[in-house]
Tab-separated table of C-alpha atoms in Angstrom:
chain	number	residue	atom	x	y	z
X	22	MET	CA	0.135	0.119	0.010
X	23	ASN	CA	1.565	3.432	-0.982
X	24	PRO	CA	1.778	5.762	1.544
X	25	PRO	CA	-0.204	9.075	1.260
X	26	LYS	CA	1.359	11.994	-0.697
X	27	LYS	CA	2.745	14.512	1.421
X	28	ASN	CA	1.699	17.960	0.167
X	29	TRP	CA	-0.071	20.761	1.572
X	30	ILE	CA	-3.027	20.439	-0.826
X	31	GLN	CA	-3.825	16.953	0.260
X	32	PHE	CA	-3.245	18.099	3.977
X	33	LEU	CA	-6.234	20.546	3.531
X	34	GLY	CA	-8.395	18.005	1.802
X	35	GLY	CA	-8.500	19.511	-1.539
X	36	LYS	CA	-7.518	17.856	-4.848
X	37	ASN	CA	-5.645	20.913	-6.227
X	38	LEU	CA	-4.719	24.581	-5.464
X	39	ILE	CA	-8.137	25.714	-7.304
X	40	PHE	CA	-10.219	23.787	-4.870
X	41	SER	CA	-8.569	25.669	-1.820
X	42	PHE	CA	-9.163	28.833	-3.302
X	43	VAL	CA	-12.434	28.428	-4.489
X	44	SER	CA	-13.317	27.125	-0.768
X	45	ILE	CA	-12.085	30.280	0.423
X	46	LEU	CA	-13.934	32.407	-2.102
X	47	LEU	CA	-17.015	30.724	-1.379
X	48	GLY	CA	-16.852	31.078	2.261
X	49	ALA	CA	-16.314	34.821	1.788
X	50	ALA	CA	-19.220	35.090	-0.577
X	51	CYS	CA	-21.493	33.226	1.980
X	52	ILE	CA	-20.559	35.921	4.641
X	53	TRP	CA	-21.013	38.835	2.684
X	54	MET	CA	-24.315	37.466	1.397
X	55	LEU	CA	-25.474	36.712	4.748
X	56	SER	CA	-24.339	40.212	5.928
X	57	THR	CA	-26.476	42.066	3.257
X	58	ILE	CA	-29.711	39.865	4.008
X	59	SER	CA	-29.256	40.099	7.807
X	60	PHE	CA	-32.799	41.814	8.210
X	61	ILE	CA	-34.193	38.473	7.456
X	62	PHE	CA	-32.818	36.862	10.714
X	63	ALA	CA	-33.958	39.861	12.848
X	64	PRO	CA	-37.075	37.767	14.015
X	65	LEU	CA	-34.853	34.809	14.821
X	66	MET	CA	-32.377	37.187	16.826
X	67	THR	CA	-35.412	38.513	18.767
X	68	ILE	CA	-36.444	35.064	19.742
X	69	VAL	CA	-33.006	34.105	20.706
X	70	SER	CA	-32.760	37.176	22.842
X	71	ILE	CA	-35.922	36.563	24.465
X	72	ILE	CA	-35.128	32.790	25.397
X	73	ILE	CA	-31.522	32.929	26.076
X	74	LYS	CA	-31.831	34.684	29.536
X	75	PRO	CA	-34.259	32.330	31.097
X	76	ILE	CA	-32.032	29.474	29.577
X	77	ILE	CA	-28.913	31.225	31.175
X	78	PHE	CA	-30.638	31.303	34.421
X	79	ALA	CA	-32.172	27.828	34.290
X	80	MET	CA	-28.431	26.422	33.673
X	81	ILE	CA	-27.017	28.002	36.758
X	82	LEU	CA	-30.004	26.584	38.774
X	83	TYR	CA	-29.058	23.200	36.989
X	84	TYR	CA	-25.665	23.197	38.004
X	85	ILE	CA	-26.258	24.192	41.544
X	86	PHE	CA	-29.355	21.802	42.342
X	87	ASN	CA	-28.235	18.789	39.892
X	88	PRO	CA	-25.820	17.484	42.281
X	89	ILE	CA	-28.089	17.322	45.244
X	90	VAL	CA	-30.647	15.774	43.043
X	91	ASN	CA	-28.309	13.126	41.883
X	92	ARG	CA	-27.525	12.152	45.664
X	93	LEU	CA	-31.295	12.069	46.556
X	94	GLU	CA	-32.014	9.757	43.515
X	95	ARG	CA	-30.256	7.130	45.436
X	96	PHE	CA	-33.279	6.873	47.829
X	97	ILE	CA	-36.195	8.587	46.046
X	98	PRO	CA	-37.368	8.726	42.326
X	99	ARG	CA	-35.635	11.487	40.551
X	100	ILE	CA	-38.932	13.753	40.023
X	101	TRP	CA	-39.557	13.482	43.844
X	102	GLY	CA	-35.957	14.746	44.658
X	103	VAL	CA	-36.503	17.453	42.214
X	104	SER	CA	-39.589	18.650	43.606
X	105	LEU	CA	-38.277	18.348	47.316
X	106	VAL	CA	-35.354	20.266	46.418
X	107	PHE	CA	-37.192	23.262	44.815
X	108	ILE	CA	-39.801	23.180	47.770
X	109	ILE	CA	-37.125	23.592	50.409
X	110	VAL	CA	-35.311	26.308	48.288
X	111	ILE	CA	-38.375	28.209	47.938
X	112	GLY	CA	-38.904	27.527	51.502
X	113	LEU	CA	-35.725	28.792	52.435
X	114	LEU	CA	-35.844	32.051	50.337
X	115	THR	CA	-39.295	32.932	51.606
X	116	LEU	CA	-38.041	32.684	55.286
X	117	GLY	CA	-34.699	34.615	54.384
X	118	GLY	CA	-36.720	37.178	52.697
X	119	ILE	CA	-39.239	37.462	55.845
X	120	LEU	CA	-36.233	37.595	58.233
X	121	ILE	CA	-33.394	39.541	56.331
X	122	TYR	CA	-35.221	41.593	53.597
X	123	PRO	CA	-36.704	44.375	56.044
X	124	SER	CA	-33.309	44.975	57.604
X	125	ILE	CA	-31.490	45.233	54.054
X	126	ALA	CA	-34.287	47.356	52.697
X	127	THR	CA	-33.848	49.873	55.348
X	128	GLN	CA	-30.331	50.129	55.626
X	129	THR	CA	-30.287	50.319	51.495
X	130	ALA	CA	-32.970	53.443	51.555
X	131	GLU	CA	-30.951	55.098	54.427
X	132	LEU	CA	-27.483	54.623	52.584
X	133	ILE	CA	-29.102	56.241	49.396
X	134	HIS	CA	-30.335	59.003	51.495
X	135	GLN	CA	-27.167	59.738	53.409
X	136	PHE	CA	-24.407	58.909	50.978
X	137	PRO	CA	-24.284	62.372	49.482
X	138	LYS	CA	-23.645	63.812	52.946
X	139	ILE	CA	-21.304	61.131	53.727
X	140	TRP	CA	-19.146	61.809	50.724
X	141	ASP	CA	-19.104	65.539	51.540
X	142	ASP	CA	-17.909	64.922	54.992
X	143	VAL	CA	-15.189	62.528	53.691
X	144	GLN	CA	-13.977	65.373	51.386
X	145	ASP	CA	-13.978	67.631	54.144
X	146	ILE	CA	-11.813	65.154	56.289
X	147	VAL	CA	-9.400	64.581	53.571
X	148	GLN	CA	-9.107	68.272	52.687
X	149	LYS	CA	-8.258	69.073	56.346
X	150	PHE	CA	-5.809	66.522	56.591
X	151	ILE	CA	-4.293	67.483	53.214
X	152	ASP	CA	-4.061	71.158	54.320
X	153	SER	CA	-1.879	70.401	57.086
X	154	THR	CA	0.751	68.725	54.693
X	155	PRO	CA	3.253	70.172	52.280
X	156	LEU	CA	1.001	68.773	49.436
X	157	ALA	CA	-1.970	71.176	49.864
X	158	ASP	CA	-1.110	73.239	46.942
X	159	MET	CA	-0.650	70.693	44.717
X	160	PHE	CA	-3.670	68.730	45.908
X	161	ASN	CA	-5.973	72.108	45.458
X	162	GLN	CA	-4.655	72.363	41.950
X	163	SER	CA	-5.601	68.760	41.217
X	164	LYS	CA	-8.907	69.282	42.924
X	165	ASN	CA	-9.853	72.107	40.705
X	166	SER	CA	-8.767	69.993	37.622
X	167	ILE	CA	-11.078	67.215	38.924
X	168	ASP	CA	-13.980	69.403	39.909
X	169	GLU	CA	-13.752	70.937	35.988
X	170	LEU	CA	-13.746	67.425	34.766
X	171	TRP	CA	-16.659	66.238	36.846
X	172	THR	CA	-18.677	69.426	35.622
X	173	LYS	CA	-18.021	68.409	32.170
X	174	VAL	CA	-19.126	64.778	33.130
X	175	GLU	CA	-22.211	66.137	34.828
X	176	SER	CA	-23.344	68.042	31.663
X	177	TYR	CA	-22.648	65.103	29.424
X	178	ALA	CA	-24.597	62.976	31.838
X	179	GLN	CA	-27.673	65.314	32.062
X	180	VAL	CA	-27.854	65.244	28.001
X	181	TYR	CA	-27.846	61.554	28.285
X	182	LEU	CA	-30.377	61.298	30.797
X	183	GLU	CA	-32.641	63.768	28.954
X	184	LYS	CA	-32.313	61.486	25.946
X	185	GLY	CA	-32.830	58.364	28.216
X	186	ALA	CA	-36.098	59.937	29.591
X	187	HIS	CA	-37.955	59.121	26.502
X	188	GLY	CA	-36.828	55.521	26.893
X	189	VAL	CA	-39.489	54.547	29.532
X	190	GLY	CA	-40.762	51.797	27.339
X	191	SER	CA	-37.222	50.461	27.096
X	192	LEU	CA	-37.053	50.456	30.968
X	193	PHE	CA	-40.394	48.898	31.285
X	194	SER	CA	-39.095	46.113	28.693
X	195	ALA	CA	-36.074	45.447	30.910
X	196	VAL	CA	-38.052	45.107	33.990
X	197	SER	CA	-40.475	42.989	32.395
X	198	THR	CA	-37.801	40.797	30.897
X	199	THR	CA	-36.221	40.498	34.355
X	200	LEU	CA	-39.470	39.262	35.885
X	201	ILE	CA	-39.904	36.784	32.826
X	202	THR	CA	-36.397	35.418	33.333
X	203	LEU	CA	-36.900	35.229	37.371
X	204	ILE	CA	-40.382	33.224	36.774
X	205	THR	CA	-39.507	31.141	33.763
X	206	GLY	CA	-35.916	30.237	34.637
X	207	PRO	CA	-36.958	27.968	37.758
X	208	ILE	CA	-39.464	26.305	35.626
X	209	VAL	CA	-37.061	25.525	32.831
X	210	ALA	CA	-34.483	24.291	35.338
X	211	PHE	CA	-37.058	22.027	36.973
X	212	PHE	CA	-37.321	20.246	33.601
X	213	PHE	CA	-33.755	20.325	32.833
X	214	ILE	CA	-32.997	18.428	36.077
X	215	LYS	CA	-35.776	15.924	35.711
X	216	ASP	CA	-35.209	15.156	32.039
X	217	LYS	CA	-31.494	15.272	32.132
X	218	LYS	CA	-30.857	11.696	30.863
X	219	ASN	CA	-33.465	12.205	28.225
X	220	LEU	CA	-32.003	15.463	26.868
X	221	TYR	CA	-28.474	13.887	26.671
X	222	SER	CA	-29.599	10.724	24.814
X	223	TYR	CA	-31.774	12.759	22.301
X	224	SER	CA	-28.711	15.256	21.775
X	225	TYR	CA	-26.314	12.183	21.483
X	226	LYS	CA	-28.305	10.494	18.668
X	227	LEU	CA	-28.366	13.695	16.681
X	228	ILE	CA	-24.369	13.608	16.670
X	229	PRO	CA	-22.766	11.545	13.735
X	230	PRO	CA	-21.583	8.287	15.225
X	231	VAL	CA	-17.695	8.947	14.390
X	232	PHE	CA	-18.021	11.853	16.688
X	233	ARG	CA	-19.895	10.359	19.614
X	234	LYS	CA	-17.127	9.498	21.580
X	235	ASP	CA	-15.494	12.964	21.356
X	236	PHE	CA	-19.124	14.506	21.912
X	237	SER	CA	-19.190	12.594	24.987
X	238	THR	CA	-15.723	13.629	26.142
X	239	ILE	CA	-16.221	17.454	25.493
X	240	ILE	CA	-19.696	17.455	27.263
X	241	SER	CA	-18.249	15.751	30.105
X	242	ILE	CA	-15.297	18.446	30.444
X	243	ILE	CA	-17.676	21.472	30.063
X	244	ASP	CA	-20.121	19.873	32.523
X	245	GLN	CA	-17.555	19.370	35.327
X	246	GLN	CA	-15.793	22.795	34.682
X	247	ILE	CA	-18.839	25.109	34.412
X	248	GLY	CA	-20.605	23.052	37.209
X	249	ASP	CA	-17.525	23.386	39.523
X	250	TYR	CA	-17.178	27.093	38.961
X	251	LEU	CA	-20.670	27.968	39.402
X	252	LYS	CA	-21.345	25.756	42.397
X	253	GLY	CA	-18.161	27.023	43.917
X	254	GLN	CA	-18.856	30.488	43.386
X	255	VAL	CA	-22.368	30.450	44.628
X	256	VAL	CA	-21.127	28.562	47.925
X	257	ALA	CA	-18.090	30.890	48.357
X	258	SER	CA	-20.390	33.902	48.085
X	259	ILE	CA	-22.845	32.694	50.820
X	260	ILE	CA	-19.933	31.844	53.035
X	261	LEU	CA	-18.439	35.299	52.489
X	262	GLY	CA	-21.796	37.016	53.352
X	263	ILE	CA	-22.036	34.879	56.457
X	264	ILE	CA	-18.545	35.704	57.485
X	265	ASP	CA	-18.866	39.364	56.429
X	266	TRP	CA	-22.089	40.394	58.127
X	267	PRO	CA	-21.239	39.472	61.873
X	268	LEU	CA	-17.521	41.031	61.651
X	269	PHE	CA	-18.940	44.239	60.345
X	270	LEU	CA	-21.714	44.497	62.912
X	271	LEU	CA	-18.919	43.546	65.541
X	272	ILE	CA	-16.827	46.393	64.619
X	273	GLY	CA	-19.818	48.777	64.449
X	274	LEU	CA	-19.486	49.675	60.623
X	275	PRO	CA	-22.635	51.313	59.593
X	276	PHE	CA	-24.849	49.636	56.938
X	277	SER	CA	-23.014	46.361	57.408
X	278	GLY	CA	-25.867	44.338	56.165
X	279	VAL	CA	-25.722	46.211	52.887
X	280	ILE	CA	-21.949	46.042	52.311
X	281	ALA	CA	-21.940	42.332	53.334
X	282	LEU	CA	-24.754	41.555	50.861
X	283	SER	CA	-23.037	43.529	48.247
X	284	ALA	CA	-19.757	41.800	48.652
X	285	ALA	CA	-21.352	38.440	48.655
X	286	ILE	CA	-23.007	38.902	45.414
X	287	LEU	CA	-20.326	40.824	43.635
X	288	CYS	CA	-17.389	38.270	44.700
X	289	ILE	CA	-18.703	36.247	41.731
X	290	ILE	CA	-16.869	38.618	39.556
X	291	PRO	CA	-13.166	37.801	40.166
X	292	TYR	CA	-10.667	40.664	41.335
X	293	PHE	CA	-13.187	43.504	40.075
X	294	GLY	CA	-16.037	42.567	42.209
X	295	PRO	CA	-14.551	43.181	45.817
X	296	PHE	CA	-12.951	46.216	44.533
X	297	ILE	CA	-16.462	47.662	43.587
X	298	VAL	CA	-17.765	47.148	47.313
X	299	PHE	CA	-14.504	48.333	48.921
X	300	ILE	CA	-14.674	51.861	47.662
X	301	PRO	CA	-18.026	52.931	49.313
X	302	ALA	CA	-17.118	50.901	52.358
X	303	ILE	CA	-14.191	52.591	52.941
X	304	ILE	CA	-15.817	55.967	52.372
X	305	ILE	CA	-18.548	55.094	54.984
X	306	ALA	CA	-15.931	53.659	57.591
X	307	LEU	CA	-13.723	56.954	56.904
X	308	GLN	CA	-16.761	59.126	57.687
X	309	VAL	CA	-17.174	57.531	61.029
X	310	SER	CA	-13.486	57.827	62.163
X	311	PHE	CA	-9.719	56.831	61.241
X	312	VAL	CA	-10.060	53.945	63.892
X	313	MET	CA	-13.007	52.478	62.044
X	314	VAL	CA	-10.947	52.743	59.167
X	315	ILE	CA	-8.127	50.555	60.434
X	316	LYS	CA	-10.913	48.032	61.991
X	317	PHE	CA	-12.438	47.849	58.697
X	318	LEU	CA	-9.302	47.506	56.777
X	319	ILE	CA	-8.046	44.503	59.149
X	320	VAL	CA	-11.401	42.972	58.713
X	321	TRP	CA	-11.809	43.260	55.376
X	322	PHE	CA	-8.243	41.894	53.940
X	323	SER	CA	-8.414	39.312	56.607
X	324	VAL	CA	-11.522	37.746	55.269
X	325	GLN	CA	-10.586	38.348	51.569
X	326	LEU	CA	-7.371	36.242	52.216
X	327	LEU	CA	-9.521	33.455	54.104
X	328	HIS	CA	-11.789	33.454	51.036
X	329	SER	CA	-9.009	33.527	48.417
X	330	HIS	CA	-6.874	31.051	50.062
X	331	LEU	CA	-8.853	28.713	51.829
X	332	ILE	CA	-12.626	28.954	50.730
X	333	LEU	CA	-12.386	29.257	47.057
X	334	PRO	CA	-9.771	26.636	46.746
X	335	ARG	CA	-11.870	24.080	48.803
X	336	VAL	CA	-15.057	24.696	47.276
X	337	MET	CA	-13.873	24.921	43.796
X	338	GLY	CA	-10.565	23.006	43.534
X	339	ASP	CA	-8.277	23.628	40.497
X	340	ARG	CA	-10.459	22.358	37.688
X	341	LEU	CA	-10.350	25.498	35.546
X	342	LYS	CA	-6.599	25.661	35.079
X	343	MET	CA	-6.410	29.330	34.542
X	344	HIS	CA	-3.734	31.705	35.540
X	345	PRO	CA	-4.739	34.836	37.244
X	346	VAL	CA	-3.490	36.993	34.398
X	347	THR	CA	-5.590	34.746	31.843
X	348	ILE	CA	-8.878	35.305	34.020
X	349	LEU	CA	-8.095	39.445	34.015
X	350	PHE	CA	-7.813	39.328	30.183
X	351	VAL	CA	-10.839	37.406	29.565
X	352	LEU	CA	-12.777	39.520	31.871
X	353	LEU	CA	-11.622	42.502	30.131
X	354	VAL	CA	-12.421	41.257	26.808
X	355	MET	CA	-15.626	39.749	27.742
X	356	ALA	CA	-16.859	42.833	29.459
X	357	GLU	CA	-16.208	44.878	26.335
X	358	LEU	CA	-17.995	42.240	24.002
X	359	LEU	CA	-20.905	41.550	26.425
X	360	GLY	CA	-20.874	44.001	29.108
X	361	LEU	CA	-22.151	42.797	32.564
X	362	VAL	CA	-23.177	39.547	31.065
X	363	GLY	CA	-19.746	38.987	29.823
X	364	VAL	CA	-18.211	39.995	33.162
X	365	ILE	CA	-20.312	37.549	35.217
X	366	PHE	CA	-20.377	34.771	32.867
X	367	GLY	CA	-17.028	35.455	31.094
X	368	ILE	CA	-15.125	32.595	32.633
X	369	PRO	CA	-17.612	29.733	31.780
X	370	ILE	CA	-17.876	31.076	28.425
X	371	TYR	CA	-13.964	31.001	28.255
X	372	CYS	CA	-14.076	27.272	29.426
X	373	VAL	CA	-16.484	26.197	26.689
X	374	VAL	CA	-14.540	27.879	23.910
X	375	LYS	CA	-11.059	26.656	25.361
X	376	VAL	CA	-12.474	22.891	25.317
X	377	LEU	CA	-13.650	23.415	21.653
X	378	ILE	CA	-10.457	24.999	20.490
X	379	THR	CA	-8.435	22.459	22.242
X	380	TYR	CA	-10.268	19.667	20.500
X	381	LEU	CA	-10.225	21.076	17.166
X	382	PHE	CA	-6.431	21.651	17.441
X	383	ARG	CA	-5.914	18.060	18.581
X	384	LEU	CA	-7.832	16.962	15.278
X	385	LEU	CA	-5.482	19.005	13.308
X	386	LYS	CA	-2.409	17.354	14.972
X	387	ARG	CA	-3.835	14.060	13.963
X	388	ARG	CA	-4.260	14.969	10.414
X	389	TYR	CA	-0.703	16.386	10.411
X	390	ASN	CA	0.599	13.268	11.774
X	391	ARG	CA	-1.201	11.355	8.974
X	392	PHE	CA	0.465	13.387	6.222
X	393	PHE	CA	3.718	14.463	7.652
X	394	GLY	CA	4.515	12.004	10.245
X	395	LYS	CA	7.884	10.735	9.012
X	396	GLU	CA	9.270	14.315	9.457
X	397	GLY	CA	8.210	14.157	13.289
X	398	CYS	CA	4.964	13.413	14.901
X	399	TYR	CA	2.886	15.684	17.280
X	400	GLU	CA	2.450	14.029	20.664
X	401	ASP	CA	-0.475	14.330	22.965
X	402	VAL	CA	-2.978	14.027	20.190
X	403	GLU	CA	-5.745	12.118	21.914
X	404	PHE	CA	-8.624	13.995	23.640
X	405	THR	CA	-9.636	12.521	26.846
X	406	LYS	CA	-11.196	13.878	29.984
X	407	GLU	CA	-8.276	12.873	31.952
X	408	SER	CA	-5.580	14.434	29.821
X	409	TYR	CA	-7.350	17.619	29.515
X	410	LEU	CA	-7.882	18.303	33.177
X	411	LYS	CA	-4.514	16.734	34.266
């Protein structure tokens, strides 16, 4: 049997150079044609934009509750396990709302009302401190420049708000979409969890037989990585809130409930989330006294160290295999592309894309080995869950 010819055209899969050029031109023509008739797909994009948010919310609930249901399935039918989990969660949310919501709502309203005064007081404190140092002149010049810049920002913001005042319909649409997501998301998650095996079996049959093994591997990796990330973030957020609130109360920090709840929610955004809460919290502490600032800094950084070096590694493990610099760049890029959704779900999206690209690259390496193996073969071409997560 003659070995396959070692040439670039055969490696690409074409019979000659013209085939490759024609394929590229046809691809470009398809892209151009689709861009010119994009209005045809507008209804489809509307449908997708409506259903994508409840599905995302449902998937989050799925990854949080599915492990619990799997354990309960050993003792009771799956449908009863799903129902029991949802009943308990609804009960806990109701109880938590009754016990916690009045305090949080009161603190939030009071903070919104008092924050302008708190900000002015902090500015006065900083001004008095700077005036007593040799940096007073430089600080005053910088402050004047900042005031001028802030005046321009306020004028632009006023114009923007005047334009946005006509968008009441958009505001109503956003509120209604959020309510629809909160209502339909749990319903979709219920059926996702209940019919998990049927959904996987149906999807598996749609895949060509030659790709089914790789499909199972890819789904298994994505399922484990996203599941570990979402479960870990939720558990870590709850633990962080439980630790922060009593400690803030212990040192006498005003609005401790709002700050602790905000820190717990925003910690799902790596690096940036805690910083967003830290700024208003330090302003509130500074308004009380410098002693309060010191106590707050000690508590804040102690809890953050505990959270990042003990809690997160234990509840999330090291399944993502992501360097901190990679996480930072992923968040910056996804924030630019998708806004807040990209910041929150940037890491799971990156995990999915990374798995798919790794799989395609290993297919390319196998193809290279087939045509150019005698010149030296690529290693590590098998795509398995164990090799990917090692």
